[in-house]
Short mmCIF file of C-alpha atoms (C1' of nucleotides) in Angstrom, two decimals:
data_model
loop_
_atom_site.label_atom_id
_atom_site.label_comp_id
_atom_site.label_asym_id
_atom_site.label_seq_id
_atom_site.Cartn_x
_atom_site.Cartn_y
_atom_site.Cartn_z
CA MET A 1 80.00 -99.37 -4.08
CA LEU A 2 80.52 -99.35 -0.23
CA GLN A 3 78.21 -100.78 2.35
CA HIS A 4 78.51 -100.17 6.21
CA GLU A 5 76.42 -102.08 8.73
CA THR A 6 76.09 -98.93 11.52
CA HIS A 7 75.06 -99.78 15.01
CA GLU A 8 72.01 -97.68 16.18
CA THR A 9 70.02 -98.17 19.09
CA ASN A 10 66.60 -99.94 18.28
CA THR A 11 64.43 -97.20 19.66
CA GLU A 12 65.17 -95.62 16.38
CA ILE A 13 63.82 -98.41 14.77
CA THR A 14 60.75 -97.89 16.93
CA SER A 15 60.24 -94.43 15.89
CA PHE A 16 60.87 -95.40 12.34
CA LEU A 17 58.52 -98.20 11.84
CA PRO A 18 55.18 -96.27 12.39
CA GLN A 19 56.30 -94.70 8.84
CA ILE A 20 55.87 -97.95 7.19
CA LYS A 21 52.41 -97.26 5.40
CA LEU A 22 51.76 -100.65 6.15
CA PHE A 23 51.96 -100.84 9.60
CA GLU A 24 49.90 -97.00 10.26
CA SER A 25 47.33 -98.85 12.12
CA LEU A 26 49.09 -101.37 13.85
CA PRO A 27 48.92 -101.10 17.80
CA ALA A 28 52.37 -99.60 19.20
CA GLU A 29 52.59 -102.62 21.53
CA ILE A 30 53.19 -105.08 18.19
CA ILE A 31 55.23 -102.37 16.72
CA HIS A 32 57.60 -102.38 19.72
CA GLU A 33 57.80 -105.86 19.25
CA ILE A 34 58.40 -106.07 15.80
CA ALA A 35 61.29 -103.50 16.70
CA GLN A 36 62.84 -105.89 19.15
CA SER A 37 62.85 -108.78 17.26
CA ALA A 38 65.66 -107.32 14.96
CA PRO A 39 69.20 -107.95 16.31
CA ARG A 40 70.65 -104.55 16.89
CA SER A 41 73.07 -104.22 13.66
CA ASN A 42 70.51 -104.71 11.09
CA THR A 43 70.06 -101.01 9.47
CA VAL A 44 72.80 -100.88 6.39
CA ARG A 45 73.60 -98.29 4.15
CA PHE A 46 74.00 -98.65 0.10
CA ALA A 47 75.68 -96.07 -2.00
CA LYS A 48 73.94 -95.12 -4.98
CA SER A 49 74.28 -97.22 -7.89
CA SER A 50 75.37 -100.09 -5.50
CA ILE A 51 73.63 -103.53 -6.00
CA LEU A 52 71.99 -104.84 -2.54
CA GLN A 53 70.79 -108.18 -3.91
CA THR A 54 71.42 -110.13 -6.85
CA PRO A 55 68.79 -113.49 -7.88
CA ASP A 56 71.18 -116.20 -6.40
CA ASN A 57 72.36 -113.89 -3.38
CA GLU A 58 69.18 -113.37 -1.55
CA LYS A 59 68.50 -113.21 2.31
CA ASN A 60 65.35 -114.42 4.02
CA GLY A 61 63.72 -111.96 6.12
CA LEU A 62 61.39 -108.52 6.00
CA PHE A 63 63.30 -105.36 4.73
CA PHE A 64 62.14 -101.81 5.33
CA VAL A 65 63.55 -99.00 3.10
CA ILE A 66 64.04 -96.40 5.36
CA ALA A 67 65.80 -93.82 3.24
CA GLY A 68 66.70 -93.80 -0.84
CA LYS A 69 65.02 -95.23 -3.77
CA LEU A 70 65.65 -98.80 -4.73
CA ARG A 71 65.09 -100.59 -8.25
CA PHE A 72 64.20 -104.26 -8.54
CA TYR A 73 65.17 -105.62 -11.98
CA LYS A 74 65.44 -109.25 -13.76
CA THR A 75 68.01 -109.73 -16.95
CA ASP A 76 67.23 -112.06 -19.73
CA PRO A 77 69.57 -114.63 -20.99
CA PHE A 78 71.28 -112.06 -23.24
CA GLY A 79 71.27 -109.23 -20.29
CA LYS A 80 68.41 -107.11 -21.09
CA GLN A 81 67.00 -105.83 -18.24
CA HIS A 82 63.38 -105.67 -17.04
CA THR A 83 62.48 -103.22 -14.00
CA VAL A 84 60.04 -105.00 -12.04
CA CYS A 85 59.43 -102.23 -9.66
CA MET A 86 60.76 -99.58 -7.34
CA LEU A 87 60.30 -98.70 -3.72
CA ILE A 88 61.23 -95.79 -1.65
CA GLU A 89 61.15 -94.48 2.24
CA GLY A 90 58.11 -97.07 3.36
CA GLY A 91 58.08 -99.16 1.31
CA ILE A 92 58.76 -103.11 2.21
CA PHE A 93 59.96 -105.92 0.51
CA GLY A 94 61.54 -109.48 1.08
CA GLU A 95 61.06 -113.37 1.96
CA VAL A 96 59.36 -114.94 4.86
CA GLU A 97 58.52 -118.49 4.54
CA PRO A 98 54.95 -118.89 4.10
CA PHE A 99 54.79 -115.83 1.98
CA SER A 100 57.28 -113.48 -0.59
CA LEU A 101 56.96 -109.58 -0.88
CA GLY A 102 57.84 -109.28 -4.62
CA ALA A 103 61.90 -108.81 -4.80
CA ARG A 104 62.10 -112.66 -5.41
CA GLY A 105 65.05 -113.81 -7.85
CA SER A 106 65.82 -110.21 -8.93
CA TYR A 107 68.42 -107.75 -8.86
CA VAL A 108 67.87 -104.91 -6.51
CA GLU A 109 69.84 -101.82 -7.20
CA ALA A 110 70.13 -98.16 -5.19
CA LEU A 111 69.19 -95.08 -7.31
CA GLU A 112 70.54 -93.21 -4.90
CA ASP A 113 72.25 -93.52 -1.03
CA SER A 114 69.70 -95.79 0.51
CA THR A 115 69.16 -97.03 4.16
CA VAL A 116 67.49 -100.19 4.74
CA PHE A 117 66.38 -102.22 8.20
CA TRP A 118 66.14 -105.63 7.99
CA ILE A 119 64.79 -108.64 10.06
CA PRO A 120 65.69 -112.10 9.66
CA ALA A 121 62.76 -114.62 8.86
CA GLU A 122 63.20 -116.66 11.46
CA ARG A 123 62.58 -113.84 13.87
CA PHE A 124 59.60 -112.46 11.97
CA GLU A 125 57.70 -115.64 11.24
CA PRO A 126 56.69 -116.25 15.25
CA LEU A 127 55.50 -112.74 15.03
CA LEU A 128 53.24 -113.66 12.48
CA ARG A 129 51.59 -116.77 14.45
CA LYS A 130 51.43 -114.38 17.44
CA TYR A 131 49.69 -111.58 16.22
CA PRO A 132 46.53 -112.46 13.47
CA GLU A 133 46.34 -108.74 13.04
CA LEU A 134 49.66 -108.82 11.44
CA CYS A 135 48.95 -111.66 9.42
CA LEU A 136 45.94 -109.65 7.88
CA LEU A 137 47.76 -106.86 7.07
CA PHE A 138 49.88 -108.88 5.24
CA LEU A 139 47.21 -110.87 3.43
CA SER A 140 45.90 -107.40 2.40
CA GLU A 141 49.17 -105.89 1.02
CA MET A 142 49.56 -109.16 -1.10
CA SER A 143 45.96 -108.64 -2.30
CA LYS A 144 46.97 -105.40 -3.48
CA ARG A 145 50.28 -106.47 -5.16
CA LEU A 146 48.47 -108.98 -6.98
CA ARG A 147 45.52 -106.68 -8.23
CA ASP A 148 48.36 -104.79 -9.26
CA GLN A 149 49.59 -107.36 -11.35
CA ASP A 150 46.71 -108.68 -12.65
CA GLU A 151 46.23 -105.30 -13.91
CA LEU A 152 49.50 -104.69 -15.79
CA VAL A 153 49.12 -108.06 -17.21
CA GLU A 154 45.90 -106.90 -18.63
CA LYS A 155 47.60 -103.82 -20.12
CA LEU A 156 50.37 -105.88 -21.21
CA VAL A 157 48.52 -107.98 -23.52
CA PHE A 158 45.93 -105.93 -24.77
CA ARG A 159 47.64 -102.02 -24.90
CA ASP A 160 49.70 -100.82 -28.05
CA LEU A 161 52.88 -98.93 -27.13
CA ARG A 162 51.38 -95.36 -26.75
CA GLY A 163 48.54 -97.20 -24.18
CA LYS A 164 51.52 -98.61 -22.16
CA VAL A 165 53.29 -95.71 -21.48
CA LEU A 166 50.66 -93.75 -20.38
CA TYR A 167 49.76 -96.61 -17.97
CA PHE A 168 52.84 -96.72 -16.32
CA LEU A 169 53.48 -93.09 -16.37
CA ASN A 170 50.14 -93.15 -14.87
CA ARG A 171 50.65 -95.87 -12.14
CA LEU A 172 54.14 -93.84 -11.34
CA SER A 173 52.58 -90.43 -10.91
CA LYS A 174 50.38 -92.37 -8.52
CA LYS A 175 52.84 -93.91 -6.40
CA PHE A 176 55.63 -91.33 -6.77
CA GLY A 177 54.11 -88.25 -7.88
CA THR A 178 53.80 -84.87 -6.06
CA GLU A 179 51.61 -81.80 -7.25
CA GLU A 180 52.29 -78.93 -9.06
CA ASN A 181 49.42 -76.78 -9.89
CA GLU A 182 47.82 -78.88 -13.16
CA TYR A 183 50.68 -81.07 -13.21
CA ARG A 184 52.14 -83.93 -11.36
CA LYS A 185 55.65 -84.48 -11.28
CA ILE A 186 57.31 -87.97 -10.59
CA ASP A 187 59.57 -87.94 -8.30
CA ILE A 188 62.18 -90.62 -9.55
CA PRO A 189 65.06 -90.27 -11.88
CA LEU A 190 63.62 -91.42 -15.00
CA THR A 191 65.45 -92.02 -18.24
CA HIS A 192 63.50 -92.91 -21.73
CA GLN A 193 65.69 -96.41 -20.97
CA GLU A 194 64.27 -96.69 -17.52
CA LEU A 195 60.85 -96.49 -18.98
CA ALA A 196 61.59 -98.98 -21.86
CA ASP A 197 63.18 -101.17 -19.13
CA MET A 198 59.85 -101.55 -17.61
CA ILE A 199 57.47 -101.82 -20.50
CA GLY A 200 59.36 -104.27 -22.52
CA ALA A 201 60.03 -101.85 -25.37
CA THR A 202 63.07 -100.31 -26.55
CA ARG A 203 64.38 -96.52 -25.78
CA GLU A 204 63.96 -95.20 -29.14
CA ALA A 205 60.10 -95.97 -29.44
CA VAL A 206 59.81 -94.42 -26.08
CA SER A 207 61.42 -91.69 -26.94
CA LEU A 208 59.04 -91.24 -29.95
CA VAL A 209 55.81 -91.87 -27.79
CA LEU A 210 57.00 -89.31 -25.28
CA LYS A 211 57.42 -86.60 -27.98
CA GLU A 212 54.11 -87.43 -29.30
CA LEU A 213 52.24 -87.30 -25.84
CA SER A 214 54.22 -83.82 -25.18
CA ASN A 215 52.97 -82.49 -28.58
CA GLU A 216 49.91 -83.02 -27.10
CA GLY A 217 50.28 -81.36 -23.94
CA ILE A 218 49.67 -84.18 -21.48
CA LEU A 219 53.30 -84.29 -20.81
CA VAL A 220 55.96 -81.95 -19.96
CA THR A 221 59.54 -83.41 -20.46
CA GLY A 222 62.87 -82.63 -19.67
CA ARG A 223 66.20 -84.08 -18.61
CA LYS A 224 65.16 -87.29 -16.49
CA THR A 225 61.99 -85.66 -15.36
CA ILE A 226 58.70 -86.25 -16.38
CA ARG A 227 55.38 -83.92 -15.57
CA ILE A 228 51.92 -84.92 -16.02
CA HIS A 229 49.44 -82.78 -17.36
CA ILE A 230 46.87 -84.76 -14.94
CA GLU A 231 43.06 -83.08 -16.62
CA LYS A 232 44.52 -84.63 -19.72
CA MET A 233 45.57 -87.79 -18.40
CA MET A 234 42.32 -88.70 -17.27
CA ASN A 235 40.87 -88.57 -20.60
CA GLU A 236 43.62 -90.95 -21.91
CA ILE A 237 43.55 -93.42 -19.49
CA ASP A 238 40.69 -96.25 -19.59
CA MET B 1 22.02 -121.35 -19.35
CA LEU B 2 20.35 -122.37 -16.23
CA GLN B 3 21.30 -122.70 -12.85
CA HIS B 4 19.98 -124.60 -9.70
CA GLU B 5 20.35 -123.90 -6.26
CA THR B 6 20.22 -127.49 -5.01
CA HIS B 7 19.61 -128.21 -1.66
CA GLU B 8 22.56 -130.88 -0.16
CA THR B 9 23.41 -131.47 3.47
CA ASN B 10 26.32 -129.85 4.75
CA THR B 11 28.01 -133.43 5.45
CA GLU B 12 28.35 -133.65 2.30
CA ILE B 13 30.26 -130.21 1.60
CA THR B 14 32.43 -131.72 4.92
CA SER B 15 33.63 -134.33 2.96
CA PHE B 16 34.31 -132.35 -0.16
CA LEU B 17 36.14 -129.49 1.53
CA PRO B 18 39.24 -131.96 2.22
CA GLN B 19 39.60 -132.33 -1.46
CA ILE B 20 40.38 -128.44 -1.91
CA LYS B 21 44.51 -128.42 -2.10
CA LEU B 22 44.56 -125.71 0.23
CA PHE B 23 42.89 -127.21 2.82
CA GLU B 24 44.69 -130.28 2.90
CA SER B 25 46.81 -129.98 5.72
CA LEU B 26 44.01 -128.13 7.64
CA PRO B 27 42.85 -129.76 10.68
CA ALA B 28 39.00 -131.65 10.69
CA GLU B 29 37.88 -129.48 13.19
CA ILE B 30 38.38 -126.13 11.14
CA ILE B 31 37.48 -127.51 7.97
CA HIS B 32 34.01 -128.68 9.85
CA GLU B 33 33.49 -125.27 11.10
CA ILE B 34 33.96 -123.61 7.86
CA ALA B 35 31.58 -126.24 6.34
CA GLN B 36 29.06 -124.58 8.93
CA SER B 37 29.75 -121.89 8.30
CA ALA B 38 27.63 -121.65 4.91
CA PRO B 39 24.09 -121.70 4.80
CA ARG B 40 23.01 -125.12 3.33
CA SER B 41 21.94 -123.69 0.08
CA ASN B 42 24.91 -123.10 -1.29
CA THR B 43 25.66 -125.48 -3.81
CA VAL B 44 25.46 -124.04 -7.21
CA ARG B 45 25.27 -125.93 -10.68
CA PHE B 46 25.66 -124.23 -13.74
CA ALA B 47 25.30 -125.66 -17.42
CA LYS B 48 28.02 -125.55 -19.86
CA SER B 49 28.91 -122.18 -21.74
CA SER B 50 26.95 -120.37 -18.92
CA ILE B 51 28.53 -117.09 -16.90
CA LEU B 52 28.30 -117.21 -13.56
CA GLN B 53 29.77 -113.79 -13.23
CA THR B 54 30.37 -110.60 -14.45
CA PRO B 55 32.87 -107.68 -13.24
CA ASP B 56 29.49 -105.55 -12.57
CA ASN B 57 27.72 -108.80 -10.79
CA GLU B 58 30.07 -110.23 -7.86
CA LYS B 59 29.36 -111.72 -4.77
CA ASN B 60 31.44 -111.45 -1.79
CA GLY B 61 32.66 -114.66 -0.53
CA LEU B 62 34.80 -117.81 -1.12
CA PHE B 63 34.04 -119.76 -4.15
CA PHE B 64 35.06 -123.64 -4.24
CA VAL B 65 34.92 -125.70 -7.37
CA ILE B 66 33.63 -129.00 -6.89
CA ALA B 67 33.25 -129.97 -10.19
CA GLY B 68 33.59 -128.89 -13.41
CA LYS B 69 36.04 -126.33 -15.55
CA LEU B 70 35.78 -122.47 -15.14
CA ARG B 71 37.18 -119.91 -17.51
CA PHE B 72 37.99 -116.20 -15.99
CA TYR B 73 38.37 -113.20 -18.44
CA LYS B 74 37.96 -109.89 -19.04
CA THR B 75 37.11 -107.68 -22.15
CA ASP B 76 38.84 -104.74 -23.60
CA PRO B 77 36.65 -101.88 -24.74
CA PHE B 78 36.09 -103.22 -28.12
CA GLY B 79 35.02 -106.43 -26.95
CA LYS B 80 38.47 -108.55 -27.44
CA GLN B 81 39.03 -110.91 -24.51
CA HIS B 82 42.18 -111.95 -22.59
CA THR B 83 41.93 -114.99 -20.45
CA VAL B 84 43.07 -114.49 -17.15
CA CYS B 85 43.01 -117.93 -15.78
CA MET B 86 41.09 -121.25 -15.47
CA LEU B 87 39.97 -123.40 -12.44
CA ILE B 88 39.42 -127.34 -12.20
CA GLU B 89 37.91 -129.24 -9.16
CA GLY B 90 39.75 -128.09 -6.16
CA GLY B 91 40.34 -124.76 -7.40
CA ILE B 92 39.28 -121.49 -4.86
CA PHE B 93 38.30 -117.87 -5.94
CA GLY B 94 36.27 -114.69 -4.52
CA GLU B 95 37.04 -111.96 -2.56
CA VAL B 96 36.91 -111.63 1.22
CA GLU B 97 37.57 -108.38 2.43
CA PRO B 98 40.85 -108.33 3.51
CA PHE B 99 42.05 -109.75 0.25
CA SER B 100 40.80 -110.99 -3.04
CA LEU B 101 42.07 -114.25 -5.00
CA GLY B 102 41.89 -113.41 -8.67
CA ALA B 103 38.74 -113.08 -10.09
CA ARG B 104 37.72 -109.48 -9.24
CA GLY B 105 36.51 -107.83 -12.33
CA SER B 106 36.41 -110.33 -14.79
CA TYR B 107 33.41 -112.82 -16.02
CA VAL B 108 33.49 -116.24 -15.23
CA GLU B 109 32.37 -118.87 -17.75
CA ALA B 110 31.80 -122.65 -17.09
CA LEU B 111 33.29 -124.47 -19.77
CA GLU B 112 31.41 -127.74 -19.11
CA ASP B 113 28.84 -128.33 -16.49
CA SER B 114 30.26 -126.99 -13.48
CA THR B 115 29.49 -127.32 -9.47
CA VAL B 116 30.35 -124.63 -7.05
CA PHE B 117 30.27 -124.36 -3.18
CA TRP B 118 30.17 -120.71 -1.91
CA ILE B 119 30.72 -119.24 1.50
CA PRO B 120 29.52 -115.86 2.14
CA ALA B 121 32.26 -113.46 3.10
CA GLU B 122 30.53 -111.91 5.97
CA ARG B 123 30.96 -115.66 7.11
CA PHE B 124 34.24 -116.42 6.36
CA GLU B 125 35.81 -113.75 7.66
CA PRO B 126 35.88 -114.36 11.20
CA LEU B 127 36.80 -117.70 10.76
CA LEU B 128 40.16 -116.23 9.65
CA ARG B 129 40.37 -114.27 12.40
CA LYS B 130 39.91 -116.92 14.59
CA TYR B 131 42.32 -119.56 13.20
CA PRO B 132 45.98 -118.00 12.58
CA GLU B 133 46.50 -121.39 10.45
CA LEU B 134 44.15 -120.27 8.10
CA CYS B 135 45.45 -117.08 7.38
CA LEU B 136 48.67 -118.31 6.87
CA LEU B 137 47.40 -120.62 4.66
CA PHE B 138 45.75 -118.12 2.19
CA LEU B 139 49.37 -116.04 2.68
CA SER B 140 51.24 -119.00 1.36
CA GLU B 141 48.35 -119.03 -1.70
CA MET B 142 48.55 -115.42 -2.18
CA SER B 143 52.22 -115.79 -2.38
CA LYS B 144 52.08 -118.62 -4.76
CA ARG B 145 49.73 -116.93 -7.26
CA LEU B 146 52.21 -113.55 -7.03
CA ARG B 147 54.76 -115.29 -7.87
CA ASP B 148 53.10 -117.03 -10.92
CA GLN B 149 51.98 -113.47 -11.97
CA ASP B 150 55.81 -112.34 -11.63
CA GLU B 151 56.87 -114.85 -14.18
CA LEU B 152 53.97 -114.23 -16.46
CA VAL B 153 54.85 -110.55 -16.60
CA GLU B 154 58.47 -111.38 -17.22
CA LYS B 155 57.75 -113.58 -20.00
CA LEU B 156 55.33 -111.01 -21.80
CA VAL B 157 57.76 -108.29 -21.54
CA PHE B 158 60.48 -110.60 -22.50
CA ARG B 159 59.96 -113.47 -24.96
CA ASP B 160 58.49 -113.39 -28.56
CA LEU B 161 55.18 -115.22 -29.75
CA ARG B 162 56.96 -118.70 -30.03
CA GLY B 163 58.13 -118.10 -26.60
CA LYS B 164 55.32 -117.09 -24.88
CA VAL B 165 53.16 -119.97 -26.35
CA LEU B 166 55.89 -122.31 -25.08
CA TYR B 167 55.11 -120.53 -21.67
CA PHE B 168 52.07 -120.73 -21.92
CA LEU B 169 51.66 -124.90 -23.06
CA ASN B 170 53.77 -125.96 -20.37
CA ARG B 171 52.30 -124.07 -17.53
CA LEU B 172 49.18 -125.25 -18.77
CA SER B 173 50.36 -128.70 -19.07
CA LYS B 174 51.37 -128.72 -15.09
CA LYS B 175 48.39 -126.96 -13.98
CA PHE B 176 45.97 -129.76 -16.19
CA GLY B 177 48.25 -132.17 -17.40
CA THR B 178 48.00 -135.66 -17.41
CA GLU B 179 50.73 -137.94 -18.23
CA GLU B 180 51.03 -140.41 -21.24
CA ASN B 181 53.94 -142.35 -22.50
CA GLU B 182 56.67 -139.66 -23.26
CA TYR B 183 53.76 -137.10 -23.52
CA ARG B 184 51.79 -134.70 -21.33
CA LYS B 185 48.48 -134.06 -22.65
CA ILE B 186 46.31 -130.78 -21.59
CA ASP B 187 42.77 -131.85 -19.84
CA ILE B 188 41.26 -128.90 -20.83
CA PRO B 189 39.50 -128.41 -24.55
CA LEU B 190 41.71 -126.04 -25.93
CA THR B 191 41.48 -124.15 -28.79
CA HIS B 192 43.94 -122.08 -31.06
CA GLN B 193 41.46 -119.34 -30.19
CA GLU B 194 41.53 -119.84 -26.73
CA LEU B 195 45.61 -119.65 -26.10
CA ALA B 196 45.84 -116.67 -27.94
CA ASP B 197 43.52 -115.26 -25.57
CA MET B 198 45.30 -116.07 -22.84
CA ILE B 199 48.68 -114.84 -24.96
CA GLY B 200 47.21 -111.87 -26.33
CA ALA B 201 47.51 -112.78 -29.74
CA THR B 202 46.01 -113.67 -32.68
CA ARG B 203 44.28 -117.16 -33.64
CA GLU B 204 46.33 -117.44 -37.06
CA ALA B 205 49.49 -116.34 -35.34
CA VAL B 206 49.32 -119.15 -32.57
CA SER B 207 47.96 -121.50 -34.96
CA LEU B 208 51.46 -121.05 -36.90
CA VAL B 209 53.59 -121.54 -34.07
CA LEU B 210 51.35 -124.59 -32.98
CA LYS B 211 52.23 -126.29 -36.52
CA GLU B 212 55.99 -124.89 -36.24
CA LEU B 213 56.37 -126.68 -32.97
CA SER B 214 54.50 -130.10 -34.25
CA ASN B 215 56.52 -130.25 -37.08
CA GLU B 216 59.60 -129.89 -34.69
CA GLY B 217 58.16 -132.78 -32.64
CA ILE B 218 57.80 -130.78 -29.73
CA LEU B 219 53.83 -131.26 -30.09
CA VAL B 220 51.31 -133.04 -30.96
CA THR B 221 47.90 -131.54 -31.93
CA GLY B 222 44.83 -132.33 -32.56
CA ARG B 223 41.00 -130.94 -32.20
CA LYS B 224 41.04 -128.92 -29.28
CA THR B 225 43.79 -131.13 -27.79
CA ILE B 226 47.77 -130.77 -27.30
CA ARG B 227 50.05 -133.28 -26.06
CA ILE B 228 53.33 -131.95 -25.60
CA HIS B 229 56.76 -134.44 -25.51
CA ILE B 230 58.20 -134.13 -21.62
CA GLU B 231 61.71 -134.39 -23.05
CA LYS B 232 61.69 -131.64 -25.96
CA MET B 233 59.49 -129.39 -23.92
CA MET B 234 62.22 -129.53 -21.17
CA ASN B 235 64.85 -128.24 -23.78
CA GLU B 236 62.98 -125.30 -24.84
CA ILE B 237 61.90 -124.02 -21.25
CA ASP B 238 64.07 -122.00 -19.91
"C1'" DA C 1 21.93 -137.29 -45.03
"C1'" DA C 2 21.86 -132.49 -45.55
"C1'" DA C 3 22.37 -127.95 -42.94
"C1'" DC C 4 24.64 -125.75 -40.12
"C1'" DC C 5 28.81 -124.09 -36.96
"C1'" DT C 6 33.34 -124.62 -34.92
"C1'" DT C 7 38.05 -125.02 -35.28
"C1'" DT C 8 41.89 -125.42 -38.20
"C1'" DG C 9 44.89 -124.37 -42.25
"C1'" DT C 10 47.03 -120.95 -45.28
"C1'" DA C 11 48.35 -117.16 -47.97
"C1'" DA C 12 48.69 -111.99 -49.16
"C1'" DT C 13 49.19 -107.88 -47.46
"C1'" DC C 14 49.93 -103.97 -44.17
"C1'" DT C 15 52.06 -101.91 -39.79
"C1'" DG C 16 54.09 -101.10 -35.40
"C1'" DC C 17 57.81 -101.66 -33.31
"C1'" DA C 18 62.82 -103.14 -33.71
"C1'" DT C 19 67.17 -102.31 -35.33
"C1'" DT C 20 71.07 -99.98 -36.82
"C1'" DA C 21 73.47 -95.93 -37.11
"C1'" DC C 22 74.50 -91.25 -35.91
"C1'" DA C 23 74.54 -86.45 -33.84
"C1'" DG C 24 73.46 -82.87 -30.38
"C1'" DA C 25 72.67 -81.53 -25.77
"C1'" DA C 26 73.56 -81.35 -21.13
"C1'" DG C 27 76.06 -83.15 -17.02
"C1'" DC C 28 80.44 -84.91 -15.14
"C1'" DC C 29 85.46 -84.73 -14.10
"C1'" DA C 30 90.06 -83.55 -14.83
"C1'" DT D 1 88.32 -75.36 -20.61
"C1'" DG D 2 88.18 -79.40 -22.60
"C1'" DG D 3 87.37 -83.97 -23.02
"C1'" DC D 4 84.00 -87.55 -21.45
"C1'" DT D 5 80.12 -89.55 -20.28
"C1'" DT D 6 75.24 -89.97 -19.82
"C1'" DC D 7 70.62 -88.66 -21.97
"C1'" DT D 8 67.94 -87.60 -25.76
"C1'" DG D 9 66.53 -86.82 -31.25
"C1'" DT D 10 65.75 -88.93 -35.14
"C1'" DA D 11 65.85 -91.40 -39.21
"C1'" DA D 12 66.13 -95.61 -42.75
"C1'" DT D 13 65.73 -100.51 -43.18
"C1'" DG D 14 63.92 -105.03 -41.80
"C1'" DC D 15 60.75 -107.99 -39.90
"C1'" DA D 16 57.11 -110.06 -36.90
"C1'" DG D 17 53.01 -110.66 -36.41
"C1'" DA D 18 48.05 -108.27 -37.07
"C1'" DT D 19 44.69 -107.99 -40.42
"C1'" DT D 20 41.93 -109.57 -43.98
"C1'" DA D 21 40.37 -113.18 -46.49
"C1'" DC D 22 38.76 -117.93 -48.12
"C1'" DA D 23 38.87 -123.09 -47.81
"C1'" DA D 24 38.27 -127.37 -45.83
"C1'" DA D 25 37.52 -130.87 -42.01
"C1'" DG D 26 35.11 -132.14 -38.45
"C1'" DG D 27 31.03 -131.84 -34.78
"C1'" DT D 28 26.10 -131.18 -34.30
"C1'" DT D 29 21.27 -130.74 -35.29
"C1'" DT D 30 17.36 -131.60 -37.84
#
DNA sequence: AAACCTTTGTAATCTGCATTACAGAAGCCA
DNA sequence: TGGCTTCTGTAATGCAGATTACAAAGGTTT
């Protein structure tokens, strides 16, 4: 549960930032300036299972996931969890005044040992004003996320449990999947409970659906792992 | 079902744009330039019950609701409707390449005679690059919508039908409500079916919940209208 | 005013998923 | 190696909300 502040040089950061998907197309000049805008000691390590953030302990700033896997979740009045999203290396989250990239009001947990780099909001905001490209970049990112959420809402409203499970597995496999022959493996330790917490269902019901789907050859399930038959999944979705 | 293209002068538009909530804080100079960027004949009227847009007939551009009420909805493979959102005067929707303000992939229906003004995407995009303020404005708007959707997802996942109805009524009353004594009236013709289509439930089940809530004095229901007891609603929400 | 349509009320039946309750399997720690 | 914990499988029971089916009330049209 420990967290260490490490004092790395910002040149390391400069070499890392281009790996952030969102920044791929950004000129080196701007990336450099972003790296400079952070204090030196803003690379933080979190041990597996530690909590990076709680709803009433949020820093304003932009967070870059350098390594590891993070899970964002909320709880209802009686402690039931809802997993909102997950991020791996290259992901971004946080709050910078004009906008908010998810995270707001949720717990953030490290699913494995993780490293996060962050820039305080006050330092980042001026850059947004200075570089319109940066602003447009975030605009398109927000837009993508909004569309994702819209789609999610639609599925939650229309689909039965089987449909929701299929939708989530497909979504996860796109974000975190690696191909293996005709299968696509989800590269996140995914328990049935975990899946249920995303969907808003019970573990038992999800287990049942998973068994049904694997009987049909759409999935191959193992302890904490799910492999999706690409072909067959295609026929099930939409 | 008719729609008329009317040739109004753009000076009218200039006087209207400041009424768009999002543009309140925008300097007159920029507003003027936005108005100029539209062709003259881009004010369009739609009769009640007409369809402005379908999923496979979408114009790229920014749309301003000058008058009337619009409903956005999607359909599932078997025609069941899901009302995604509603807009009244002062609202914005549309697609401009770096970003998308909702609407994508849905039908848009005029709930009453409505007037819409629009700017083609190609004309608007340059303005985004020219004025960073404009860009930041949309960034914050997107952010607000994203937060809204996040909250919606949470309610859809956690709450039972009663909870969802309460959440939607409260939400609607905030957006479209006017106060009357200790009540707040929802200024949209809202049938039980309409509500059910937003929530993803059946009309019958929603009717039942509404009756229950009005027995408890939380609501006063009438044909197509709902009044919310402000005090009592507060105790029910969160 | 008659005929029609839209909205609402209500009730019986059915069903998908929650709830509850264990047991076995796999990984982890002493 | 044995005991603990986490993950998965399965089955009985209960219930919220879907489905189906009418009827009545209010609006609209002719």
